PDB file of C-alpha atoms and ligand atoms in Angstrom:
ATOM      1  CA  MET A   1     261.083  79.474 105.267  1.00 73.00           C
ATOM      2  CA  SER A   2     259.778  81.548 108.146  1.00 92.00           C
ATOM      3  CA  ALA A   3     260.337  85.255 107.706  1.00 97.00           C
ATOM      4  CA  GLU A   4     262.422  87.240 110.166  1.00 98.00           C
ATOM      5  CA  LEU A   5     260.258  89.993 111.649  1.00 98.00           C
ATOM      6  CA  ILE A   6     261.550  93.544 111.182  1.00 98.00           C
ATOM      7  CA  ASP A   7     261.151  95.187 114.575  1.00 98.00           C
ATOM      8  CA  GLY A   8     259.861  98.680 113.742  1.00 98.00           C
ATOM      9  CA  LYS A   9     259.407  99.468 117.412  1.00 98.00           C
ATOM     10  CA  LYS A  10     263.082  98.895 118.168  1.00 98.00           C
ATOM     11  CA  ILE A  11     264.285 100.773 115.084  1.00 98.00           C
ATOM     12  CA  ALA A  12     261.991 103.695 116.008  1.00 98.00           C
ATOM     13  CA  LEU A  13     263.520 103.737 119.517  1.00 98.00           C
ATOM     14  CA  ASP A  14     267.020 103.848 117.973  1.00 98.00           C
ATOM     15  CA  ILE A  15     265.929 106.934 115.995  1.00 98.00           C
ATOM     16  CA  GLU A  16     264.479 108.474 119.167  1.00 98.00           C
ATOM     17  CA  PHE A  17     267.832 108.038 120.954  1.00 98.00           C
ATOM     18  CA  GLU A  18     269.564 109.848 118.080  1.00 98.00           C
ATOM     19  CA  LEU A  19     267.015 112.680 118.375  1.00 98.00           C
ATOM     20  CA  ILE A  20     267.514 112.946 122.160  1.00 98.00           C
ATOM     21  CA  GLU A  21     271.220 113.426 121.448  1.00 98.00           C
ATOM     22  CA  LYS A  22     270.510 116.188 118.893  1.00 98.00           C
ATOM     23  CA  ILE A  23     267.994 117.961 121.156  1.00 98.00           C
ATOM     24  CA  SER A  24     270.443 117.907 124.074  1.00 98.00           C
ATOM     25  CA  LYS A  25     272.690 120.223 122.023  1.00 98.00           C
ATOM     26  CA  MET A  26     269.906 122.701 121.225  1.00 98.00           C
ATOM     27  CA  ASP A  27     269.229 125.916 123.193  1.00 96.00           C
ATOM     28  CA  SER A  28     265.527 125.162 123.581  1.00 97.00           C
ATOM     29  CA  LYS A  29     263.251 122.180 123.068  1.00 98.00           C
ATOM     30  CA  PRO A  30     261.547 121.928 119.645  1.00 98.00           C
ATOM     31  CA  SER A  31     257.823 122.720 119.675  1.00 98.00           C
ATOM     32  CA  LEU A  32     255.129 120.749 117.858  1.00 98.00           C
ATOM     33  CA  SER A  33     251.435 121.637 117.684  1.00 98.00           C
ATOM     34  CA  VAL A  34     248.898 118.950 116.790  1.00 98.00           C
ATOM     35  CA  ILE A  35     245.443 120.174 115.793  1.00 98.00           C
ATOM     36  CA  GLN A  36     242.515 117.777 116.070  1.00 98.00           C
ATOM     37  CA  VAL A  37     239.021 118.744 114.928  1.00 98.00           C
ATOM     38  CA  GLY A  38     236.208 116.501 116.149  1.00 97.00           C
ATOM     39  CA  GLU A  39     236.243 113.177 117.949  1.00 96.00           C
ATOM     40  CA  ASP A  40     237.556 110.554 115.496  1.00 96.00           C
ATOM     41  CA  PRO A  41     238.723 107.748 117.870  1.00 94.00           C
ATOM     42  CA  ALA A  42     241.589 106.613 115.611  1.00 92.00           C
ATOM     43  CA  SER A  43     242.898 110.214 115.517  1.00 95.00           C
ATOM     44  CA  THR A  44     242.775 110.368 119.307  1.00 96.00           C
ATOM     45  CA  SER A  45     244.832 107.181 119.615  1.00 94.00           C
ATOM     46  CA  TYR A  46     247.384 108.326 116.976  1.00 95.00           C
ATOM     47  CA  ILE A  47     247.780 111.649 118.824  1.00 98.00           C
ATOM     48  CA  ARG A  48     248.328 109.766 122.085  1.00 98.00           C
ATOM     49  CA  ALA A  49     251.179 107.812 120.458  1.00 97.00           C
ATOM     50  CA  LYS A  50     252.694 111.054 119.120  1.00 98.00           C
ATOM     51  CA  SER A  51     252.427 112.734 122.538  1.00 98.00           C
ATOM     52  CA  LYS A  52     254.200 109.840 124.243  1.00 98.00           C
ATOM     53  CA  ALA A  53     257.005 109.854 121.657  1.00 98.00           C
ATOM     54  CA  ALA A  54     257.385 113.641 121.972  1.00 98.00           C
ATOM     55  CA  GLU A  55     257.666 113.302 125.731  1.00 98.00           C
ATOM     56  CA  ARG A  56     260.335 110.573 125.394  1.00 98.00           C
ATOM     57  CA  VAL A  57     262.536 112.618 123.039  1.00 98.00           C
ATOM     58  CA  GLY A  58     261.992 116.050 124.641  1.00 98.00           C
ATOM     59  CA  ILE A  59     259.734 117.814 122.130  1.00 98.00           C
ATOM     60  CA  ASN A  60     257.098 120.191 123.571  1.00 98.00           C
ATOM     61  CA  LEU A  61     253.879 118.894 122.015  1.00 98.00           C
ATOM     62  CA  THR A  62     250.661 120.890 122.370  1.00 98.00           C
ATOM     63  CA  HIS A  63     247.378 119.197 121.484  1.00 98.00           C
ATOM     64  CA  HIS A  64     244.772 121.689 120.222  1.00 98.00           C
ATOM     65  CA  HIS A  65     241.474 119.820 120.379  1.00 98.00           C
ATOM     66  CA  LEU A  66     238.716 121.755 118.568  1.00 98.00           C
ATOM     67  CA  PRO A  67     235.011 120.897 118.336  1.00 98.00           C
ATOM     68  CA  GLU A  68     233.461 119.296 115.220  1.00 97.00           C
ATOM     69  CA  SER A  69     231.617 122.617 114.612  1.00 97.00           C
ATOM     70  CA  THR A  70     234.908 124.537 114.047  1.00 98.00           C
ATOM     71  CA  THR A  71     234.673 126.835 111.015  1.00 98.00           C
ATOM     72  CA  LYS A  72     237.268 127.216 108.289  1.00 98.00           C
ATOM     73  CA  SER A  73     238.133 130.727 109.463  1.00 98.00           C
ATOM     74  CA  GLU A  74     238.579 129.586 113.090  1.00 98.00           C
ATOM     75  CA  LEU A  75     240.907 126.768 112.014  1.00 98.00           C
ATOM     76  CA  SER A  76     242.713 129.096 109.645  1.00 98.00           C
ATOM     77  CA  SER A  77     243.355 131.712 112.331  1.00 98.00           C
ATOM     78  CA  LEU A  78     244.764 129.068 114.712  1.00 98.00           C
ATOM     79  CA  VAL A  79     247.117 127.795 111.971  1.00 98.00           C
ATOM     80  CA  ASN A  80     248.256 131.329 111.177  1.00 98.00           C
ATOM     81  CA  LYS A  81     248.954 132.019 114.833  1.00 98.00           C
ATOM     82  CA  LEU A  82     250.932 128.776 115.212  1.00 98.00           C
ATOM     83  CA  ASN A  83     252.891 129.555 112.015  1.00 98.00           C
ATOM     84  CA  GLU A  84     254.506 132.366 114.022  1.00 97.00           C
ATOM     85  CA  SER A  85     255.508 130.355 117.080  1.00 97.00           C
ATOM     86  CA  GLU A  86     255.933 126.623 116.402  1.00 98.00           C
ATOM     87  CA  ASP A  87     258.697 124.484 114.873  1.00 98.00           C
ATOM     88  CA  GLY A  88     256.172 121.951 113.614  1.00 98.00           C
ATOM     89  CA  ILE A  89     252.429 121.969 112.962  1.00 98.00           C
ATOM     90  CA  ILE A  90     250.215 119.065 111.996  1.00 98.00           C
ATOM     91  CA  ILE A  91     246.504 118.890 111.387  1.00 98.00           C
ATOM     92  CA  GLN A  92     245.355 115.363 112.193  1.00 98.00           C
ATOM     93  CA  LEU A  93     243.334 113.791 109.377  1.00 96.00           C
ATOM     94  CA  PRO A  94     240.504 113.152 108.685  1.00 96.00           C
ATOM     95  CA  LEU A  95     239.056 116.663 108.970  1.00 97.00           C
ATOM     96  CA  PRO A  96     235.331 117.432 108.946  1.00 97.00           C
ATOM     97  CA  GLU A  97     234.020 118.365 105.482  1.00 97.00           C
ATOM     98  CA  GLY A  98     235.053 121.735 104.082  1.00 97.00           C
ATOM     99  CA  LEU A  99     238.207 122.234 106.158  1.00 98.00           C
ATOM    100  CA  ASP A 100     240.828 120.399 104.057  1.00 97.00           C
ATOM    101  CA  SER A 101     242.028 123.525 102.225  1.00 97.00           C
ATOM    102  CA  VAL A 102     243.404 124.908 105.523  1.00 98.00           C
ATOM    103  CA  LEU A 103     246.143 122.242 105.318  1.00 97.00           C
ATOM    104  CA  ASN A 104     247.805 124.412 102.676  1.00 98.00           C
ATOM    105  CA  GLU A 105     247.971 127.369 105.058  1.00 98.00           C
ATOM    106  CA  ILE A 106     250.608 125.659 107.206  1.00 98.00           C
ATOM    107  CA  ASN A 107     253.978 127.311 106.606  1.00 98.00           C
ATOM    108  CA  PRO A 108     255.791 124.707 104.400  1.00 98.00           C
ATOM    109  CA  GLU A 109     258.882 125.021 106.623  1.00 98.00           C
ATOM    110  CA  LYS A 110     256.774 123.827 109.580  1.00 98.00           C
ATOM    111  CA  ASP A 111     254.778 121.227 107.659  1.00 98.00           C
ATOM    112  CA  VAL A 112     256.268 118.262 109.531  1.00 98.00           C
ATOM    113  CA  ASP A 113     253.705 115.860 107.997  1.00 98.00           C
ATOM    114  CA  GLY A 114     255.217 116.730 104.608  1.00 98.00           C
ATOM    115  CA  PHE A 115     251.808 116.994 102.904  1.00 95.00           C
ATOM    116  CA  HIS A 116     252.017 120.621 101.731  1.00 97.00           C
ATOM    117  CA  PRO A 117     252.123 120.965  97.899  1.00 97.00           C
ATOM    118  CA  PHE A 118     255.400 122.887  98.300  1.00 98.00           C
ATOM    119  CA  ASN A 119     257.080 119.944 100.045  1.00 98.00           C
ATOM    120  CA  LEU A 120     255.527 117.392  97.675  1.00 98.00           C
ATOM    121  CA  GLY A 121     256.847 119.523  94.794  1.00 98.00           C
ATOM    122  CA  LYS A 122     260.326 119.502  96.349  1.00 98.00           C
ATOM    123  CA  LEU A 123     260.096 115.710  96.550  1.00 98.00           C
ATOM    124  CA  VAL A 124     259.215 115.461  92.850  1.00 98.00           C
ATOM    125  CA  GLN A 125     262.182 117.731  92.045  1.00 98.00           C
ATOM    126  CA  GLY A 126     264.518 115.699  94.270  1.00 97.00           C
ATOM    127  CA  GLU A 127     265.237 118.859  96.311  1.00 97.00           C
ATOM    128  CA  PRO A 128     265.591 118.903 100.121  1.00 96.00           C
ATOM    129  CA  GLY A 129     262.312 119.422 101.995  1.00 96.00           C
ATOM    130  CA  LEU A 130     260.142 117.874 104.699  1.00 98.00           C
ATOM    131  CA  ARG A 131     259.170 114.341 103.592  1.00 98.00           C
ATOM    132  CA  PRO A 132     255.870 112.605 104.372  1.00 98.00           C
ATOM    133  CA  CYS A 133     256.387 110.542 107.527  1.00 98.00           C
ATOM    134  CA  THR A 134     255.088 107.096 106.557  1.00 98.00           C
ATOM    135  CA  PRO A 135     256.993 106.873 103.230  1.00 98.00           C
ATOM    136  CA  ALA A 136     260.135 108.270 104.890  1.00 98.00           C
ATOM    137  CA  GLY A 137     259.674 105.716 107.686  1.00 98.00           C
ATOM    138  CA  VAL A 138     259.437 102.847 105.192  1.00 99.00           C
ATOM    139  CA  VAL A 139     262.683 103.892 103.485  1.00 98.00           C
ATOM    140  CA  GLU A 140     264.458 104.264 106.851  1.00 98.00           C
ATOM    141  CA  LEU A 141     263.139 100.862 107.927  1.00 98.00           C
ATOM    142  CA  LEU A 142     264.559  99.275 104.775  1.00 98.00           C
ATOM    143  CA  TYR A 143     268.034 100.746 105.315  1.00 98.00           C
ATOM    144  CA  ARG A 144     268.117  99.926 109.011  1.00 98.00           C
ATOM    145  CA  SER A 145     267.027  96.324 108.443  1.00 98.00           C
ATOM    146  CA  GLY A 146     269.851  95.740 105.962  1.00 98.00           C
ATOM    147  CA  ASN A 147     267.757  96.199 102.822  1.00 98.00           C
ATOM    148  CA  ASP A 148     269.424  98.950 100.783  1.00 98.00           C
ATOM    149  CA  PRO A 149     266.869  99.488  97.985  1.00 98.00           C
ATOM    150  CA  SER A 150     269.543 100.453  95.418  1.00 98.00           C
ATOM    151  CA  GLY A 151     269.260  98.271  92.325  1.00 98.00           C
ATOM    152  CA  LYS A 152     266.290  96.368  93.734  1.00 98.00           C
ATOM    153  CA  HIS A 153     262.909  96.018  92.087  1.00 98.00           C
ATOM    154  CA  VAL A 154     260.440  97.482  94.600  1.00 99.00           C
ATOM    155  CA  VAL A 155     256.733  97.030  93.983  1.00 99.00           C
ATOM    156  CA  VAL A 156     254.526  99.510  95.866  1.00 99.00           C
ATOM    157  CA  VAL A 157     250.864  98.516  96.058  1.00 99.00           C
ATOM    158  CA  GLY A 158     248.661 101.586  96.654  1.00 98.00           C
ATOM    159  CA  ARG A 159     248.984 105.075  95.117  1.00 98.00           C
ATOM    160  CA  SER A 160     247.608 107.421  97.773  1.00 98.00           C
ATOM    161  CA  THR A 161     249.063 110.915  98.168  1.00 96.00           C
ATOM    162  CA  ILE A 162     250.128 110.208 101.746  1.00 96.00           C
ATOM    163  CA  VAL A 163     251.765 106.801 101.273  1.00 98.00           C
ATOM    164  CA  GLY A 164     252.119 105.031  97.911  1.00 98.00           C
ATOM    165  CA  LYS A 165     252.798 107.912  95.533  1.00 98.00           C
ATOM    166  CA  PRO A 166     255.413 109.765  97.648  1.00 98.00           C
ATOM    167  CA  LEU A 167     257.011 106.439  98.571  1.00 98.00           C
ATOM    168  CA  SER A 168     257.477 105.589  94.880  1.00 98.00           C
ATOM    169  CA  LEU A 169     259.195 108.970  94.420  1.00 98.00           C
ATOM    170  CA  LEU A 170     261.452 108.569  97.470  1.00 98.00           C
ATOM    171  CA  LEU A 171     262.545 105.083  96.400  1.00 98.00           C
ATOM    172  CA  SER A 172     263.293 106.121  92.821  1.00 98.00           C
ATOM    173  CA  GLN A 173     265.282 109.239  93.777  1.00 97.00           C
ATOM    174  CA  LYS A 174     268.903 109.549  92.747  1.00 97.00           C
ATOM    175  CA  GLY A 175     270.942 108.108  95.588  1.00 97.00           C
ATOM    176  CA  VAL A 176     268.206 105.685  96.676  1.00 98.00           C
ATOM    177  CA  ASP A 177     268.084 104.127  93.212  1.00 98.00           C
ATOM    178  CA  ALA A 178     265.400 101.480  93.432  1.00 98.00           C
ATOM    179  CA  THR A 179     263.513 100.487  90.306  1.00 98.00           C
ATOM    180  CA  VAL A 180     259.909 101.092  91.270  1.00 99.00           C
ATOM    181  CA  THR A 181     256.613  99.710  90.020  1.00 99.00           C
ATOM    182  CA  LEU A 182     253.529 101.470  91.420  1.00 99.00           C
ATOM    183  CA  CYS A 183     250.380  99.322  91.465  1.00 99.00           C
ATOM    184  CA  HIS A 184     246.784 100.221  92.357  1.00 98.00           C
ATOM    185  CA  SER A 185     243.218  98.944  92.179  1.00 98.00           C
ATOM    186  CA  ARG A 186     243.190  99.112  88.354  1.00 98.00           C
ATOM    187  CA  THR A 187     246.390  97.108  87.948  1.00 98.00           C
ATOM    188  CA  PRO A 188     245.532  93.884  86.100  1.00 98.00           C
ATOM    189  CA  ASN A 189     247.330  90.723  87.278  1.00 98.00           C
ATOM    190  CA  LEU A 190     248.795  92.286  90.408  1.00 98.00           C
ATOM    191  CA  GLU A 191     250.647  89.018  91.091  1.00 98.00           C
ATOM    192  CA  SER A 192     252.672  89.359  87.868  1.00 98.00           C
ATOM    193  CA  PHE A 193     254.275  92.474  89.398  1.00 98.00           C
ATOM    194  CA  THR A 194     254.503  91.446  93.045  1.00 99.00           C
ATOM    195  CA  GLY A 195     255.864  88.042  91.944  1.00 98.00           C
ATOM    196  CA  ASP A 196     258.855  89.738  90.300  1.00 98.00           C
ATOM    197  CA  ALA A 197     259.693  92.052  93.237  1.00 98.00           C
ATOM    198  CA  ASP A 198     262.694  91.926  95.566  1.00 98.00           C
ATOM    199  CA  ILE A 199     260.801  94.187  97.979  1.00 99.00           C
ATOM    200  CA  VAL A 200     257.011  94.591  98.185  1.00 99.00           C
ATOM    201  CA  VAL A 201     255.376  97.465 100.102  1.00 99.00           C
ATOM    202  CA  VAL A 202     251.626  97.133 100.562  1.00 99.00           C
ATOM    203  CA  ALA A 203     249.575 100.254 101.492  1.00 98.00           C
ATOM    204  CA  VAL A 204     246.008  99.475 100.500  1.00 98.00           C
ATOM    205  CA  GLY A 205     243.823  99.314 103.609  1.00 98.00           C
ATOM    206  CA  TRP A 206     242.368  95.881 102.947  1.00 98.00           C
ATOM    207  CA  PRO A 207     243.394  92.619 104.673  1.00 98.00           C
ATOM    208  CA  ASP A 208     244.763  89.756 102.545  1.00 98.00           C
ATOM    209  CA  THR A 209     245.483  91.951  99.490  1.00 98.00           C
ATOM    210  CA  VAL A 210     248.820  90.163  98.994  1.00 98.00           C
ATOM    211  CA  SER A 211     249.288  86.476  99.806  1.00 98.00           C
ATOM    212  CA  ALA A 212     252.173  84.004  99.585  1.00 98.00           C
ATOM    213  CA  ASN A 213     251.250  82.722  96.094  1.00 98.00           C
ATOM    214  CA  MET A 214     251.757  86.278  94.718  1.00 98.00           C
ATOM    215  CA  LEU A 215     255.390  86.507  95.879  1.00 98.00           C
ATOM    216  CA  LYS A 216     258.754  85.025  95.055  1.00 98.00           C
ATOM    217  CA  SER A 217     260.741  83.198  97.701  1.00 98.00           C
ATOM    218  CA  GLY A 218     263.051  85.431  99.768  1.00 98.00           C
ATOM    219  CA  VAL A 219     261.147  88.671  99.110  1.00 98.00           C
ATOM    220  CA  VAL A 220     261.164  91.441 101.753  1.00 99.00           C
ATOM    221  CA  VAL A 221     257.613  92.544 102.628  1.00 99.00           C
ATOM    222  CA  ILE A 222     256.698  95.873 104.246  1.00 99.00           C
ATOM    223  CA  ASP A 223     253.076  95.892 105.375  1.00 99.00           C
ATOM    224  CA  VAL A 224     251.807  99.457 105.847  1.00 98.00           C
ATOM    225  CA  GLY A 225     248.142  98.510 106.262  1.00 98.00           C
ATOM    226  CA  VAL A 226     246.274  98.988 109.523  1.00 96.00           C
ATOM    227  CA  ASN A 227     242.886  97.264 109.532  1.00 97.00           C
ATOM    228  CA  ARG A 228     240.685  96.921 112.589  1.00 93.00           C
ATOM    229  CA  THR A 229     238.995  93.500 112.494  1.00 94.00           C
ATOM    230  CA  ASP A 230     237.131  91.342 115.037  1.00 94.00           C
ATOM    231  CA  SER A 231     240.408  89.554 115.720  1.00 88.00           C
ATOM    232  CA  GLY A 232     242.309  92.815 116.337  1.00 93.00           C
ATOM    233  CA  LEU A 233     244.657  94.920 114.205  1.00 94.00           C
ATOM    234  CA  VAL A 234     245.867  93.294 110.996  1.00 98.00           C
ATOM    235  CA  GLY A 235     247.861  94.510 108.024  1.00 98.00           C
ATOM    236  CA  ASP A 236     247.243  94.183 104.290  1.00 98.00           C
ATOM    237  CA  VAL A 237     249.153  90.927 103.722  1.00 98.00           C
ATOM    238  CA  SER A 238     248.003  87.384 104.495  1.00 98.00           C
ATOM    239  CA  SER A 239     249.514  85.415 107.350  1.00 97.00           C
ATOM    240  CA  ASP A 240     250.965  82.842 104.885  1.00 98.00           C
ATOM    241  CA  VAL A 241     253.364  85.517 103.529  1.00 98.00           C
ATOM    242  CA  LYS A 242     255.804  84.645 106.336  1.00 98.00           C
ATOM    243  CA  GLU A 243     256.306  81.238 104.650  1.00 98.00           C
ATOM    244  CA  VAL A 244     257.901  82.788 101.531  1.00 98.00           C
ATOM    245  CA  ALA A 245     259.322  86.132 102.693  1.00 98.00           C
ATOM    246  CA  SER A 246     262.836  86.454 104.105  1.00 98.00           C
ATOM    247  CA  GLN A 247     261.826  89.503 106.168  1.00 98.00           C
ATOM    248  CA  LEU A 248     258.440  90.949 107.049  1.00 98.00           C
ATOM    249  CA  THR A 249     257.107  93.845 109.141  1.00 98.00           C
ATOM    250  CA  PRO A 250     254.549  92.916 111.808  1.00 98.00           C
ATOM    251  CA  VAL A 251     251.264  94.790 112.324  1.00 98.00           C
ATOM    252  CA  PRO A 252     251.273  96.353 114.844  1.00 97.00           C
ATOM    253  CA  GLY A 253     254.933  97.098 115.573  1.00 98.00           C
ATOM    254  CA  GLY A 254     256.287  97.605 112.051  1.00 98.00           C
ATOM    255  CA  VAL A 255     255.645 100.755 110.033  1.00 98.00           C
ATOM    256  CA  GLY A 256     253.396 102.486 112.631  1.00 97.00           C
ATOM    257  CA  PRO A 257     256.170 103.356 115.137  1.00 98.00           C
ATOM    258  CA  MET A 258     258.377 104.496 112.231  1.00 98.00           C
ATOM    259  CA  THR A 259     255.758 107.020 111.110  1.00 98.00           C
ATOM    260  CA  VAL A 260     255.791 108.569 114.583  1.00 98.00           C
ATOM    261  CA  ALA A 261     259.615 108.532 114.748  1.00 98.00           C
ATOM    262  CA  MET A 262     259.848 110.342 111.394  1.00 98.00           C
ATOM    263  CA  LEU A 263     257.396 112.978 112.637  1.00 98.00           C
ATOM    264  CA  MET A 264     259.705 113.587 115.602  1.00 98.00           C
ATOM    265  CA  SER A 265     262.687 113.676 113.251  1.00 98.00           C
ATOM    266  CA  ASN A 266     261.013 116.208 110.918  1.00 98.00           C
ATOM    267  CA  THR A 267     260.188 118.410 113.937  1.00 98.00           C
ATOM    268  CA  VAL A 268     263.807 118.379 115.103  1.00 98.00           C
ATOM    269  CA  ASP A 269     265.024 119.148 111.548  1.00 98.00           C
ATOM    270  CA  SER A 270     262.589 122.037 111.302  1.00 98.00           C
ATOM    271  CA  ALA A 271     263.734 123.431 114.684  1.00 98.00           C
ATOM    272  CA  LEU A 272     267.395 123.134 113.633  1.00 97.00           C
ATOM    273  CA  LYS A 273     266.718 125.160 110.449  1.00 94.00           C
ATOM    274  CA  LYS A 274     265.253 128.086 112.394  1.00 84.00           C
TER     275      LYS A 274
HETATM  276  P1  LIG B 301     243.978 105.019 100.511  1.00 80.31           P
HETATM  277  O1  LIG B 301     242.617 104.423 100.657  1.00 80.31           O
HETATM  278  O2  LIG B 301     244.112 106.485 100.368  1.00 80.31           O
HETATM  279  O3  LIG B 301     244.680 104.346  99.241  1.00 80.31           O
HETATM  280  C1  LIG B 301     244.613 102.967  99.031  1.00 80.31           C
HETATM  281  C2  LIG B 301     245.291 102.614  97.742  1.00 80.31           C
HETATM  282  O4  LIG B 301     245.195 101.204  97.560  1.00 80.31           O
HETATM  283  C3  LIG B 301     244.657 103.258  96.512  1.00 80.31           C
HETATM  284  O5  LIG B 301     245.669 103.763  95.668  1.00 80.31           O
HETATM  285  C4  LIG B 301     243.905 102.101  95.846  1.00 80.31           C
HETATM  286  O6  LIG B 301     243.881 102.183  94.426  1.00 80.31           O
HETATM  287  C5  LIG B 301     244.756 100.924  96.250  1.00 80.31           C
HETATM  288  N1  LIG B 301     244.003  99.677  96.249  1.00 80.31           N
HETATM  289  C6  LIG B 301     242.785  99.431  96.788  1.00 80.31           C
HETATM  290  N2  LIG B 301     242.435  98.129  96.609  1.00 80.31           N
HETATM  291  C7  LIG B 301     243.453  97.557  95.924  1.00 80.31           C
HETATM  292  C8  LIG B 301     243.676  96.265  95.425  1.00 80.31           C
HETATM  293  N3  LIG B 301     242.788  95.264  95.599  1.00 80.31           N
HETATM  294  N4  LIG B 301     244.804  96.020  94.742  1.00 80.31           N
HETATM  295  C9  LIG B 301     245.709  97.005  94.557  1.00 80.31           C
HETATM  296  N5  LIG B 301     245.562  98.256  95.016  1.00 80.31           N
HETATM  297  C10 LIG B 301     244.443  98.529  95.689  1.00 80.31           C
HETATM  298  O7  LIG B 301     244.823 104.461 101.743  1.00 80.31           O
HETATM  299  P2  LIG B 301     246.167 105.036 102.447  1.00 80.31           P
HETATM  300  O8  LIG B 301     247.291 105.032 101.497  1.00 80.31           O
HETATM  301  O9  LIG B 301     245.841 106.252 103.188  1.00 80.31           O
HETATM  302  O10 LIG B 301     246.399 103.880 103.543  1.00 80.31           O
HETATM  303  C11 LIG B 301     246.637 102.550 103.160  1.00 80.31           C
HETATM  304  C12 LIG B 301     246.736 101.694 104.410  1.00 80.31           C
HETATM  305  O11 LIG B 301     247.865 102.119 105.157  1.00 80.31           O
HETATM  306  C13 LIG B 301     245.542 101.820 105.372  1.00 80.31           C
HETATM  307  O12 LIG B 301     245.324 100.572 106.012  1.00 80.31           O
HETATM  308  C14 LIG B 301     246.005 102.836 106.385  1.00 80.31           C
HETATM  309  O13 LIG B 301     245.351 102.677 107.638  1.00 80.31           O
HETATM  310  C15 LIG B 301     247.464 102.456 106.476  1.00 80.31           C
HETATM  311  N6  LIG B 301     248.327 103.550 106.938  1.00 80.31           N
HETATM  312  C16 LIG B 301     249.218 103.240 107.908  1.00 80.31           C
HETATM  313  C17 LIG B 301     250.071 104.189 108.376  1.00 80.31           C
HETATM  314  C18 LIG B 301     251.058 103.796 109.418  1.00 80.31           C
HETATM  315  O14 LIG B 301     251.701 104.653 109.989  1.00 80.31           O
HETATM  316  N7  LIG B 301     251.246 102.513 109.690  1.00 80.31           N
HETATM  317  C19 LIG B 301     250.026 105.591 107.912  1.00 80.31           C
HETATM  318  C20 LIG B 301     249.112 105.792 106.807  1.00 80.31           C
HETATM  319  C21 LIG B 301     248.279 104.795 106.362  1.00 80.31           C
HETATM  320  P3  LIG B 301     243.087 103.361  93.628  1.00 80.31           P
HETATM  321  O15 LIG B 301     243.964 104.554  93.738  1.00 80.31           O
HETATM  322  O16 LIG B 301     242.997 102.814  92.259  1.00 80.31           O
HETATM  323  O17 LIG B 301     241.765 103.520  94.318  1.00 80.31           O
END
């Protein structure tokens, strides 16, 4: 078997077209502010991708690039100012030490990254709210590639607050109805869980965490990982996974573009609620 690749880039473009349609009916363009503190090169390249997507769909994105020496009160006063004017605000992670608590000062209604405790609480309660972009992108990718998770056993590998944990909650919500197993670095015999899954989502940050011998034939594999190696960008699953999987996301070109598309979607939703 050679897995069909799930084209995240194309699916993200489909979502962008839907957003262009929605924005064309709005009185003014949605506004999104992205705050970057310091010079992390990965952050700079992620912000570039977000800026290009915003330009394509018609969102006014402003990049606030602050020096590494920015104090908590300086960052806090910028966030409070933007809370008054913007539809969406994100603070690009990682932040220099001591600034993380400012994340919670973003107005939850404008927290288009979906990381605010208020929005995470809404997710736990199954109430409407802004959802974290990567987990929301994975769920959207599943539906749009013909993989309704309802009734499926989905194994999520990785329990971070920005990917694995919220994804397990989204997938197990009423209406989505997957049966979810959440694995992590302390899970013994990882292969006993992944080998039973209909869908495996890997968000670990380490190449070759899941290989073909840990999977059943026909499984759908979503590879969230982004690892920079000497041979370029690779995901968290081994290249032999395509021999057993029925469908697989490529890295790059799988989950990454979906994360950006969901950020655009959250910004439009936030603007529509104004
Ligand atoms: P974190 O480092 O925050 O979390 C990694 C998780 O993986 C932890 O829960 C850890 O377990 C678990 N883990 C580590 N080693 C193993 C192992 N051998 N077996 C099972 N579980 C393991 O990472 P993130 O969630 O932030 O990111 C994960 C990956 O996804 C990274 O490559 C990141 O770059 C990528 N990413 C991609 C995005 C995209 O848009 N494409 C967006 C966000 C992230 P424990 O909790 O026990 O330590």
